[in-house]
mmCIF file of C-alpha atoms and ligand atoms in Angstrom:
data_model
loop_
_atom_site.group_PDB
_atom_site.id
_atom_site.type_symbol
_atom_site.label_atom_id
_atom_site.label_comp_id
_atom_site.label_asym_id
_atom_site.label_seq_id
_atom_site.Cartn_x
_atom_site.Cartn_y
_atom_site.Cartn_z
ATOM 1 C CA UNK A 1 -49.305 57.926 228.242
ATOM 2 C CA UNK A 2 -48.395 61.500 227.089
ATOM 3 C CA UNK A 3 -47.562 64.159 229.562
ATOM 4 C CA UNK A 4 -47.315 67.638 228.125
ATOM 5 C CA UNK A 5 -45.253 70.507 231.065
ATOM 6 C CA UNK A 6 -45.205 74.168 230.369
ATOM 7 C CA UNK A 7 -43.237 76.810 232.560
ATOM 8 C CA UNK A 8 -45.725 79.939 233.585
ATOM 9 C CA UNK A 9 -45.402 83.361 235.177
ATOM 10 C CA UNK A 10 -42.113 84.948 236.273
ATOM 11 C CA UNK A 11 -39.179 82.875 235.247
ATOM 12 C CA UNK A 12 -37.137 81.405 237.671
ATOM 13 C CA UNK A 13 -33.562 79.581 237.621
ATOM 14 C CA UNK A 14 -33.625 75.825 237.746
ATOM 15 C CA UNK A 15 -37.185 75.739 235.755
ATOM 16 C CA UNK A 16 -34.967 73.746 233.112
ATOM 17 C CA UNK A 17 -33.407 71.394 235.445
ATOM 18 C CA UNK A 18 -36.882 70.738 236.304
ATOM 19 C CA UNK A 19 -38.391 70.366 233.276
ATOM 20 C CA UNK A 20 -35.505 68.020 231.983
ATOM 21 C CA UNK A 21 -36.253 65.763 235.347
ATOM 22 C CA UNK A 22 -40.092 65.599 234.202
ATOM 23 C CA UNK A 23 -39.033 64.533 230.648
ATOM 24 C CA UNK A 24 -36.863 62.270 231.210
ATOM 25 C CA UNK A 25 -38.700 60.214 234.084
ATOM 26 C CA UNK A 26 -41.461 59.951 231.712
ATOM 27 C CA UNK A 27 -39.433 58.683 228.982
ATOM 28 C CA UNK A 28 -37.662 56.709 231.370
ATOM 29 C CA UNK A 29 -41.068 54.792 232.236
ATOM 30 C CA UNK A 30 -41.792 53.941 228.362
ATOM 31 C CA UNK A 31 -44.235 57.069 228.175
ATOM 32 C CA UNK A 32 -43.924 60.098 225.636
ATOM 33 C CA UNK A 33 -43.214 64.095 226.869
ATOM 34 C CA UNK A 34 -44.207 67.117 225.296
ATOM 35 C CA UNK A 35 -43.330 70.451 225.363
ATOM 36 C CA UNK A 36 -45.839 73.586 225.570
ATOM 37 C CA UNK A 37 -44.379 76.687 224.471
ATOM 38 C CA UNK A 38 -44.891 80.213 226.408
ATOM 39 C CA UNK A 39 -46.972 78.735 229.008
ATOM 40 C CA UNK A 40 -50.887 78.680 229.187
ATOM 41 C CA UNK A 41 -50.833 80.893 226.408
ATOM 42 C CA UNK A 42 -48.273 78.571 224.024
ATOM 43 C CA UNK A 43 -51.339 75.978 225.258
ATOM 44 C CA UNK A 44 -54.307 78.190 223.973
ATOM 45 C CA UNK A 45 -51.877 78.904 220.788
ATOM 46 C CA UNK A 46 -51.204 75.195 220.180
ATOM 47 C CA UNK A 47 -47.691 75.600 220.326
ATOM 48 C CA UNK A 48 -46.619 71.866 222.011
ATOM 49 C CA UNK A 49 -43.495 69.565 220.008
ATOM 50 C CA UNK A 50 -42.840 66.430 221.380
ATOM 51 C CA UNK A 51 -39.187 65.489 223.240
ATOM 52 C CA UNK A 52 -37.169 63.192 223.431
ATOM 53 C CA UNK A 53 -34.413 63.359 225.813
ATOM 54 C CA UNK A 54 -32.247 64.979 223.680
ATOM 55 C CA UNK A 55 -34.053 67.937 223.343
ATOM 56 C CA UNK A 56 -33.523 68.341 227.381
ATOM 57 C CA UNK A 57 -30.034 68.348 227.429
ATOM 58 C CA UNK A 58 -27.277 70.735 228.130
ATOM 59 C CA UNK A 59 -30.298 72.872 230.142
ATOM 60 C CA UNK A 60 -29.356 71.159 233.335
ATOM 61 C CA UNK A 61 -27.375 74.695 234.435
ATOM 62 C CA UNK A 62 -29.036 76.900 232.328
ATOM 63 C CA UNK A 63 -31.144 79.691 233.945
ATOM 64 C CA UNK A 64 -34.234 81.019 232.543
ATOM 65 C CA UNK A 65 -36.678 78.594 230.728
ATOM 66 C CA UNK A 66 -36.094 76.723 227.461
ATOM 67 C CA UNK A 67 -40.001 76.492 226.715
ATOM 68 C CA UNK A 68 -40.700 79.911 227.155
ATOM 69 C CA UNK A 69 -43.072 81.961 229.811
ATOM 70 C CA UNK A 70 -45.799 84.122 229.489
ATOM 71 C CA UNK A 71 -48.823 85.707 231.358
ATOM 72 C CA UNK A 72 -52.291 85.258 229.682
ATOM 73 C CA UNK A 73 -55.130 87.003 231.554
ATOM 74 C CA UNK A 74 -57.793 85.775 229.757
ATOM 75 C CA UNK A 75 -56.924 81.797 230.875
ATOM 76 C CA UNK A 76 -59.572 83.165 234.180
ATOM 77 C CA UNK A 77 -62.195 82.781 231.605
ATOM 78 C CA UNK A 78 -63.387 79.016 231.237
ATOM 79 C CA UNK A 79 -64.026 79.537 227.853
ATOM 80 C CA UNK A 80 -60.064 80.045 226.889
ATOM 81 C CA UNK A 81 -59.272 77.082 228.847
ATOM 82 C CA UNK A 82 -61.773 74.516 226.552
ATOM 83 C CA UNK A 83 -59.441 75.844 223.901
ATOM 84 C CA UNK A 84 -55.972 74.200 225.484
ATOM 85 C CA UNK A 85 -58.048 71.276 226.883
ATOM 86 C CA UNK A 86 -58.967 70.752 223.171
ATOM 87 C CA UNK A 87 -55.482 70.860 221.617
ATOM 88 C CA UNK A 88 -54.149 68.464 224.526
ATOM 89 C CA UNK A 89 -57.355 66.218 223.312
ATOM 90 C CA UNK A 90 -56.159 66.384 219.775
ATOM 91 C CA UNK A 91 -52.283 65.267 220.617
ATOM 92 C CA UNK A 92 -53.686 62.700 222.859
ATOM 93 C CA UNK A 93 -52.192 64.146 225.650
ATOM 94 C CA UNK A 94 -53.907 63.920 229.063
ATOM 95 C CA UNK A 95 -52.065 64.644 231.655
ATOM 96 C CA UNK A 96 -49.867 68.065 232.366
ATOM 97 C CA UNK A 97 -47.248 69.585 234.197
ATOM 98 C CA UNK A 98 -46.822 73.054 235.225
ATOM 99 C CA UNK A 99 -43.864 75.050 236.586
ATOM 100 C CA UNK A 100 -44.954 78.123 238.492
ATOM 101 C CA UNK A 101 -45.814 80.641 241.124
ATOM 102 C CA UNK A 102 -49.487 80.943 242.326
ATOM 103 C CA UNK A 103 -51.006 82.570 239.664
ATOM 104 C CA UNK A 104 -49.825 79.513 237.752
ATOM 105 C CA UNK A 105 -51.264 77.183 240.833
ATOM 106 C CA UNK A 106 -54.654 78.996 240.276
ATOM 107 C CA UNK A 107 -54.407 77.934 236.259
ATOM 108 C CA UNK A 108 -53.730 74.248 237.400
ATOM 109 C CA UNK A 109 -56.443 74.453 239.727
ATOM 110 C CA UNK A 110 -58.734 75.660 237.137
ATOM 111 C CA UNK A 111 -57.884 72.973 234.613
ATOM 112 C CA UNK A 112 -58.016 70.471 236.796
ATOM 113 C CA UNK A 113 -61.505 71.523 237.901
ATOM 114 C CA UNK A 114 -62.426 70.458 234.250
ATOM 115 C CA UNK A 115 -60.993 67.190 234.165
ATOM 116 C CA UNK A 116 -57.125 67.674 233.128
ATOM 117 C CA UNK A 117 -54.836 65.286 235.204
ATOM 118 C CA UNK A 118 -52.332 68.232 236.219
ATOM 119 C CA UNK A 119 -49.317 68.802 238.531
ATOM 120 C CA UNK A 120 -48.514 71.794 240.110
ATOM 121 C CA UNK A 121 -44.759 72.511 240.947
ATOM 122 C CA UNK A 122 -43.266 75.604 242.601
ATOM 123 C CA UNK A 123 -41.010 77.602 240.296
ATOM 124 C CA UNK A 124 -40.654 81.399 241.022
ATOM 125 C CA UNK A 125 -37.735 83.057 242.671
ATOM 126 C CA UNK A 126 -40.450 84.891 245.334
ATOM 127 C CA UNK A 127 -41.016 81.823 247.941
ATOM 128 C CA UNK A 128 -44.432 83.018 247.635
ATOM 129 C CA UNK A 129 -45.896 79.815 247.813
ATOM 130 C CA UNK A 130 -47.405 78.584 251.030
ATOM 131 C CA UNK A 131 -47.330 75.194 250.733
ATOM 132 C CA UNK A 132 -43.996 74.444 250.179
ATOM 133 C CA UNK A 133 -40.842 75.848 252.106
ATOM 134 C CA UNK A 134 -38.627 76.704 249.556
ATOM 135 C CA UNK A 135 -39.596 77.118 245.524
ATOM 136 C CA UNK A 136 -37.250 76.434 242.406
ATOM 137 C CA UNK A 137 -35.262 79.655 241.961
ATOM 138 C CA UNK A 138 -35.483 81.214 245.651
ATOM 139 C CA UNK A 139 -31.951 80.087 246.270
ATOM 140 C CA UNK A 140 -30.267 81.269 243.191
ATOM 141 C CA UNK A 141 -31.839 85.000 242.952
ATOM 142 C CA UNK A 142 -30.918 85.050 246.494
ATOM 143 C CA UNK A 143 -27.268 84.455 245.686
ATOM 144 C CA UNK A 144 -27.395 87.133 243.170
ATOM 145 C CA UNK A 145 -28.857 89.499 245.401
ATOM 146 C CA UNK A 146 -26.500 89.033 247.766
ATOM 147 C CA UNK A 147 -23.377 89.244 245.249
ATOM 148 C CA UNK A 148 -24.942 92.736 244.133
ATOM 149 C CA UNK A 149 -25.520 93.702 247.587
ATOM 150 C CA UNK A 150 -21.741 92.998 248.956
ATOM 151 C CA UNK A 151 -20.713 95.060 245.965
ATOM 152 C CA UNK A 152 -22.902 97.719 247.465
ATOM 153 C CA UNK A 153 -21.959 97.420 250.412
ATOM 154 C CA UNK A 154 -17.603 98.499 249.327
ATOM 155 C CA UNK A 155 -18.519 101.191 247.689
ATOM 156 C CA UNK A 156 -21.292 102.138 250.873
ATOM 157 C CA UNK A 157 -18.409 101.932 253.468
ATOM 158 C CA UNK A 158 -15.816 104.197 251.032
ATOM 159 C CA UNK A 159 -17.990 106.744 250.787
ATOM 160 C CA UNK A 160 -19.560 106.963 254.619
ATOM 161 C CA UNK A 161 -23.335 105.865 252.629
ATOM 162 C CA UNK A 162 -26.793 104.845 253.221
ATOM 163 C CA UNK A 163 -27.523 102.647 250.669
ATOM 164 C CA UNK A 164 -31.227 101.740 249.977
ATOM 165 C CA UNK A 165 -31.035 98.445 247.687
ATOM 166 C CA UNK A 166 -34.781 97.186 246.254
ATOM 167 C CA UNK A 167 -34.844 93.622 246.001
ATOM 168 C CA UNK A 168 -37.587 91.522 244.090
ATOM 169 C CA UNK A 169 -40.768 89.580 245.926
ATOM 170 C CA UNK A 170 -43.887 91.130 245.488
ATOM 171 C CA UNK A 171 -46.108 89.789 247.928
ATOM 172 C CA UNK A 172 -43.357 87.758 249.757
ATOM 173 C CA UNK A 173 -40.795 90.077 251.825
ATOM 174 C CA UNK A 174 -38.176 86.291 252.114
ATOM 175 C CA UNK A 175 -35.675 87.504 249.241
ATOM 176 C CA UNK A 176 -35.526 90.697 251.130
ATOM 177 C CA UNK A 177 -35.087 89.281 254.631
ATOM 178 C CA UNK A 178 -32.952 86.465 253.716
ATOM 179 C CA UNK A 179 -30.707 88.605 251.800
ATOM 180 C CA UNK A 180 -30.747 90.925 254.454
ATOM 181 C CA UNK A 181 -29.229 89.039 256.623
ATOM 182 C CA UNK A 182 -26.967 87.596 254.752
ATOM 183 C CA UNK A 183 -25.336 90.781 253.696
ATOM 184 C CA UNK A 184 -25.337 92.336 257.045
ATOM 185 C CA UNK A 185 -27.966 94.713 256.738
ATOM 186 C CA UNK A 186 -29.099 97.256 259.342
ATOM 187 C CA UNK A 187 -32.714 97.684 258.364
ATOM 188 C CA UNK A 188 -34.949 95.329 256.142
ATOM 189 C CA UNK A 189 -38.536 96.543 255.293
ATOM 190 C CA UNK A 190 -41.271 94.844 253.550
ATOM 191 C CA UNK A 191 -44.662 93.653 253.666
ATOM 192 C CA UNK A 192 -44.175 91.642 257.117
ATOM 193 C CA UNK A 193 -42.724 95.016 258.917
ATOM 194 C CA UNK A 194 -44.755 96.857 257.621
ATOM 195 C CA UNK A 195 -43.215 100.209 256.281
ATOM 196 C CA UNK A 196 -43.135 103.718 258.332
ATOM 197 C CA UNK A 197 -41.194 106.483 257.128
ATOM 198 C CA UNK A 198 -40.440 108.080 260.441
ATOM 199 C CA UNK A 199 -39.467 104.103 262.467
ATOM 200 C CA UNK A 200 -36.710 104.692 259.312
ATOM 201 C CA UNK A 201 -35.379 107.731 260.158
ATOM 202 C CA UNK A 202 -35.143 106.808 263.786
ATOM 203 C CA UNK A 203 -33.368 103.503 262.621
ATOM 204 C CA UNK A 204 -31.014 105.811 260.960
ATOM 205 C CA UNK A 205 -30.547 108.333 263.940
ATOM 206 C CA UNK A 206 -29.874 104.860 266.278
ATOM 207 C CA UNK A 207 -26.872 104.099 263.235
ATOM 208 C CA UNK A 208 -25.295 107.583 263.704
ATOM 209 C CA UNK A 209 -25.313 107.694 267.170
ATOM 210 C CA UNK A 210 -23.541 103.686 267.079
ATOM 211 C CA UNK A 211 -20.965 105.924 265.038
ATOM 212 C CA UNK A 212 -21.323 103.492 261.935
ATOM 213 C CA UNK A 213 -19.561 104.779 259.257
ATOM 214 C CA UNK A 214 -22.795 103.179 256.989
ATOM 215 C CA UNK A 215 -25.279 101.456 256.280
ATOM 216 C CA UNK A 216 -27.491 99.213 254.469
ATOM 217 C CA UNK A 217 -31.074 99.408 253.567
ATOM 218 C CA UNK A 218 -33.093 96.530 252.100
ATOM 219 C CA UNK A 219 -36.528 96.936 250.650
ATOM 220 C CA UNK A 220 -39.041 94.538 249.339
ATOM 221 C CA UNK A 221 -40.572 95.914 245.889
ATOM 222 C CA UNK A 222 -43.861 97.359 245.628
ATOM 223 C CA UNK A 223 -43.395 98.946 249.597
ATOM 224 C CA UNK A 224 -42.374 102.673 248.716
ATOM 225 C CA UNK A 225 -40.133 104.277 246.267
ATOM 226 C CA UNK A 226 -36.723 103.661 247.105
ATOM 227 C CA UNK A 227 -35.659 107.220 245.595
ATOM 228 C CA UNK A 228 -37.744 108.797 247.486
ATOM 229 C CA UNK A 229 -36.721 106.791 250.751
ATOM 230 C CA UNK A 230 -32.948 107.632 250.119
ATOM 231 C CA UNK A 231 -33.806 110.908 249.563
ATOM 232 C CA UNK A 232 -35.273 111.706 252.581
ATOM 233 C CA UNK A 233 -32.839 109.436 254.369
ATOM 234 C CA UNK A 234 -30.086 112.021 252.975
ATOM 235 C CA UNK A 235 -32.104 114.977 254.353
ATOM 236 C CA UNK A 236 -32.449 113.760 257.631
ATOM 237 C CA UNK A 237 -28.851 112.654 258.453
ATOM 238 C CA UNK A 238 -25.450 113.117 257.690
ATOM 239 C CA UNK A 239 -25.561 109.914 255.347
ATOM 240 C CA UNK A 240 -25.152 110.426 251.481
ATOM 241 C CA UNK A 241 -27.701 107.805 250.829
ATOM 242 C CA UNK A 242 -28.445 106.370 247.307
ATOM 243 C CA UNK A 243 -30.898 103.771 246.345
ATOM 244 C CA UNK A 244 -30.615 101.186 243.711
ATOM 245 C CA UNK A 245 -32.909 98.461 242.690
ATOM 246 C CA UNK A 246 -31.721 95.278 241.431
ATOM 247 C CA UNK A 247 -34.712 94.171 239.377
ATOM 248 C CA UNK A 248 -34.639 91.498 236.618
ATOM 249 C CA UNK A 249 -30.796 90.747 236.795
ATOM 250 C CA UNK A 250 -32.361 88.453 240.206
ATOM 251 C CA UNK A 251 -34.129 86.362 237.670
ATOM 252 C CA UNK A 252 -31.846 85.299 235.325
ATOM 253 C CA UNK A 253 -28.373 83.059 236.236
ATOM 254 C CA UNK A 254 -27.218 79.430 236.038
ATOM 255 C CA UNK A 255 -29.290 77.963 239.181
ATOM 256 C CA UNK A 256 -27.535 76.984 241.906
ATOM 257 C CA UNK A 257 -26.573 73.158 243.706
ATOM 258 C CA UNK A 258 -29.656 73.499 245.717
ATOM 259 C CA UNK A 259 -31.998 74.750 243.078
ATOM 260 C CA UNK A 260 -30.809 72.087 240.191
ATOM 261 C CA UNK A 261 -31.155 69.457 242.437
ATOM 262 C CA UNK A 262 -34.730 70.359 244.430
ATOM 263 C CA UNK A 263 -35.794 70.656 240.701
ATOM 264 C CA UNK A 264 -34.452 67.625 239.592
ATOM 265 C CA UNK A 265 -36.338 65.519 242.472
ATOM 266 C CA UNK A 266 -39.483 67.690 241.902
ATOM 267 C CA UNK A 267 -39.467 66.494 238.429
ATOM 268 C CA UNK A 268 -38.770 63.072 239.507
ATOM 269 C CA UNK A 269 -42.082 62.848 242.174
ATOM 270 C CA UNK A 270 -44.242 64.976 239.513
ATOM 271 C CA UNK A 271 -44.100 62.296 236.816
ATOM 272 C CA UNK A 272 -44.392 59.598 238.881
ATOM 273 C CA UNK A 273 -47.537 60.744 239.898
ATOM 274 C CA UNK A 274 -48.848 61.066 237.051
ATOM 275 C CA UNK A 275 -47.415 57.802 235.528
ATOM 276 C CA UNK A 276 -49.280 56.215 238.863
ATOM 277 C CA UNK A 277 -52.633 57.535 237.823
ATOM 278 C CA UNK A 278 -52.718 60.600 240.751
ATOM 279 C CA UNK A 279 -53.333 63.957 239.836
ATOM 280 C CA UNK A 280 -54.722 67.338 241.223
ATOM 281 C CA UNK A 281 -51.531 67.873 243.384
ATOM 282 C CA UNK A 282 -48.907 70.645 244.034
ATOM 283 C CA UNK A 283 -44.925 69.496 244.663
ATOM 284 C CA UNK A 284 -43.673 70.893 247.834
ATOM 285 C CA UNK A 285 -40.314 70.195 249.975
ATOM 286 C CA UNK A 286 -40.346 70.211 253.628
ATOM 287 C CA UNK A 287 -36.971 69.585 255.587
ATOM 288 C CA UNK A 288 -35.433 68.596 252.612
ATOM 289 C CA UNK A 289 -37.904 65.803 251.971
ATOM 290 C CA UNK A 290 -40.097 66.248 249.371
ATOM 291 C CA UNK A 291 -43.328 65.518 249.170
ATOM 292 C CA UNK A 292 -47.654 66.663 247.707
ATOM 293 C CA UNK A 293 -50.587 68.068 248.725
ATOM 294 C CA UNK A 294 -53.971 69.173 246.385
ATOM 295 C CA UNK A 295 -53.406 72.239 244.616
ATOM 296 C CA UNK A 296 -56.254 73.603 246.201
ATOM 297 C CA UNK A 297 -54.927 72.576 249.653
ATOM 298 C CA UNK A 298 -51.713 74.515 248.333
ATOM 299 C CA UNK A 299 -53.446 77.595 247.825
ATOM 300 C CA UNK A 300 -55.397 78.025 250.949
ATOM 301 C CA UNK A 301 -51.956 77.599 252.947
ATOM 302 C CA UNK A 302 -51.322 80.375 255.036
ATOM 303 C CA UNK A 303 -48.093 81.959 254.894
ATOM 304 C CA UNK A 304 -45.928 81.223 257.895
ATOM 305 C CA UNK A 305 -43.397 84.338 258.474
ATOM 306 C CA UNK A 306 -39.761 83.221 258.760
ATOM 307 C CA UNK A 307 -38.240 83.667 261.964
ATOM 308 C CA UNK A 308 -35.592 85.597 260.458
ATOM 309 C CA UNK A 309 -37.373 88.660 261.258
ATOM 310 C CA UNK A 310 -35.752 88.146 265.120
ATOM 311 C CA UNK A 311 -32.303 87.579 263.801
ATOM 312 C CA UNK A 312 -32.455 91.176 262.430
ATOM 313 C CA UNK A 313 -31.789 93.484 266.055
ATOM 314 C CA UNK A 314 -30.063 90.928 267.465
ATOM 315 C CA UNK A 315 -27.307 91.254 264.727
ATOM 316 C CA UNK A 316 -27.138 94.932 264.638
HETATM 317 P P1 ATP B 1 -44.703 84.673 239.544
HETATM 318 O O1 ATP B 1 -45.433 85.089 240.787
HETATM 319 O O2 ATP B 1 -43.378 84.086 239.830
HETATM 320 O O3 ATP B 1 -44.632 85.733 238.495
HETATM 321 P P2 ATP B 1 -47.121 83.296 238.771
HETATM 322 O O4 ATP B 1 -47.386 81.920 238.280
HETATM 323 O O5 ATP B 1 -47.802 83.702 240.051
HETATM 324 O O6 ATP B 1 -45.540 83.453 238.873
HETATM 325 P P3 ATP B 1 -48.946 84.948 237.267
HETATM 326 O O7 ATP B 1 -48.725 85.870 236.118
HETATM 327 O O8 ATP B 1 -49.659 85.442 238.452
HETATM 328 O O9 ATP B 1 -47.506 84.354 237.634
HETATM 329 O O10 ATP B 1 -49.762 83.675 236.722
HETATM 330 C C1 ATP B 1 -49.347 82.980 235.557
HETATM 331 C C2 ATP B 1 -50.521 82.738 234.649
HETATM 332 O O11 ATP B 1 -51.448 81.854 235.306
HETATM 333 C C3 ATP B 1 -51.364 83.961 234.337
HETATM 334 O O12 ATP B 1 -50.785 84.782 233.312
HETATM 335 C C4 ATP B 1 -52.658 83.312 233.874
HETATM 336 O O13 ATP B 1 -52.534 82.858 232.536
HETATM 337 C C5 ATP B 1 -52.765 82.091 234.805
HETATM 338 N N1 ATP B 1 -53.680 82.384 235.919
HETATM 339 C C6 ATP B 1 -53.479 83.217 236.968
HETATM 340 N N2 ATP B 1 -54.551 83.258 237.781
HETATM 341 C C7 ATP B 1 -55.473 82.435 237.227
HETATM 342 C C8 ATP B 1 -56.807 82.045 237.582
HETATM 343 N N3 ATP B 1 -57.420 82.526 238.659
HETATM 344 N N4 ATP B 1 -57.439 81.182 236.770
HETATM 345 C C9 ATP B 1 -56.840 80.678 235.668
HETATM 346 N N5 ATP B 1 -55.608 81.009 235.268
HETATM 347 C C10 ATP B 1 -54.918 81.877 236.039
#
């Protein structure tokens, strides 16, 4: 059998580990792996080279992906799909797995609608995906938000500061509440809170009148402009508040002992799958177990909010 595994969307830390596990479990089982460059769009482009295990080491506790990532718009269109599911046809390859968030998930699906044997496993650092409780990079970009943040947070208590810190998740608010919490902060806002300007400022007021000498603001991107937040945070209290957003250094990094080795047993259950004949399914870990559901089952999961949420006042 020849399984072909592409990384897609936002890279995330441990996507290597992962792919290594998938690679080697298949070679492991007397079948051949092969490697599709830059994701759906490395498919379209017929950029797949076959590996042997070689080719997979020393990526074990490397961060970012080996193979490449990439966002192709047009791989909606059914038409651009026939045109992978061709070149796979032409290596004799007919099975795939692919490392992603749900935008990748929704590519699986797709394929698999046409009669691809695919895989679906959860790599983005946004814990954006429903079905599973934690994905293959949330961990690490969490440790690197909170390494920035405790920097922020010596040079917030020298200087008496607000700081307003934007951390990554775009339609998941977890990096910002786990990190949050983690680093002590005194108010978190993202898509679960819900964002009003003046619930801030009275936030803020509550802070001052606590007499804390400062304080920490987290934001989830894409809910306001955090220099515009600080700003006004600055006006409206005796605070020098300053906002930074951390951006794309949460991405990158050597994953961490929980990402290398959920990826690793990821890996592991993906290609056996596939070597058993099953297909259509996305990876997911609950309580540390881990375990599959259909993709499409994966996708209509609804989003249960972490309970961290109530930690928050408590701890203020
Ligand atoms: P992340 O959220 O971490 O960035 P992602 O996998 O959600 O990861 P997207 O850019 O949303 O990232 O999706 C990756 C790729 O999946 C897209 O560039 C596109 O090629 C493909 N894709 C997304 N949605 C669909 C869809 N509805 N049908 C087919 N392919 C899709």
């Amino acid at each position: 059998m020849k399984i072909g595994i592409l990384t897609s969307g936002g890279d995330a830390p441990g996507m290597n580990a992962c792919l290594r596990a998938v690679v080697r479990t298949t070679i492991h089982y007397g079948h051949e792996a092969y490697g599709i460059y830059d994701g759906y769009k490395g498919l379209v482009e017929n950029k797949i080279k076959q590996l042997d295990r070689n080719d997979v080491g020393q990526i074990l506790n490397r961060g970012g992906t080996i193979l490449g990532s990439s966002r192709l718009p047009s791989f909606k269109e059914k038409a651009v799909r026939q045109i992978a599911i061709d070149h796979l046809k032409t290596w004799g390859i007919e099975a795939l797995v692919v490392i992603g968030g749900d935008g990748t998930y929704r590519g699986a699906m797709a394929l698999s609608e046409m009669g691809l044997k695919v895989i679906a496993i959860p790599g983005t650092i946004d814990n954006d995906i429903a079905s599973t409780e934690y994905t293959i990079g949330f961990f690490t970009a969490l440790d690197t938000a909170i390494d920035a943040i405790d920097k922020l947070r010596d040079t917030s208590f020298s200087h008496q500061r607000c700081t307003v810190v934007e951390v990554m998740g775009r339609d998941c608010g977890d990096l910002s509440i786990y990190s949050g919490i983690a680093c002590g902060a005194e108010i978190v806002i993202t898509k679960e809170t819900g964002f009003d300007p003046e619930n801030v400022l009275m936030q803020v007021k509550k802070a001052e009148e606590m007499h804390k000498r400062h304080l920490i603001v987290v934001v989830a991107e894409n809910i306001t402009n955090v220099f515009e937040l600080a700003e006004n945070i600055g006006k409206h209290s005796h605070y020098t508040a300053r906002a930074t957003v951390l951006g794309y250094i949460q991405r990158g990094g050597q994953p961490s002992s929980y990402d290398r080795i959920l990826a690793s047993k990821m890996g592991v259950h993906a290609a056996e799958l596939l070597i058993k004949g099953e297909s259509g399914y996305a990876i997911y870990t609950k309580s540390m177990e881990i375990g599959h559901c259909p993709i499409a089952e994966a996708l209509n999961a609804q989003d249960e909010v972490t309970d961290l949420y109530q930690y928050l006042n408590k701890l203020n």
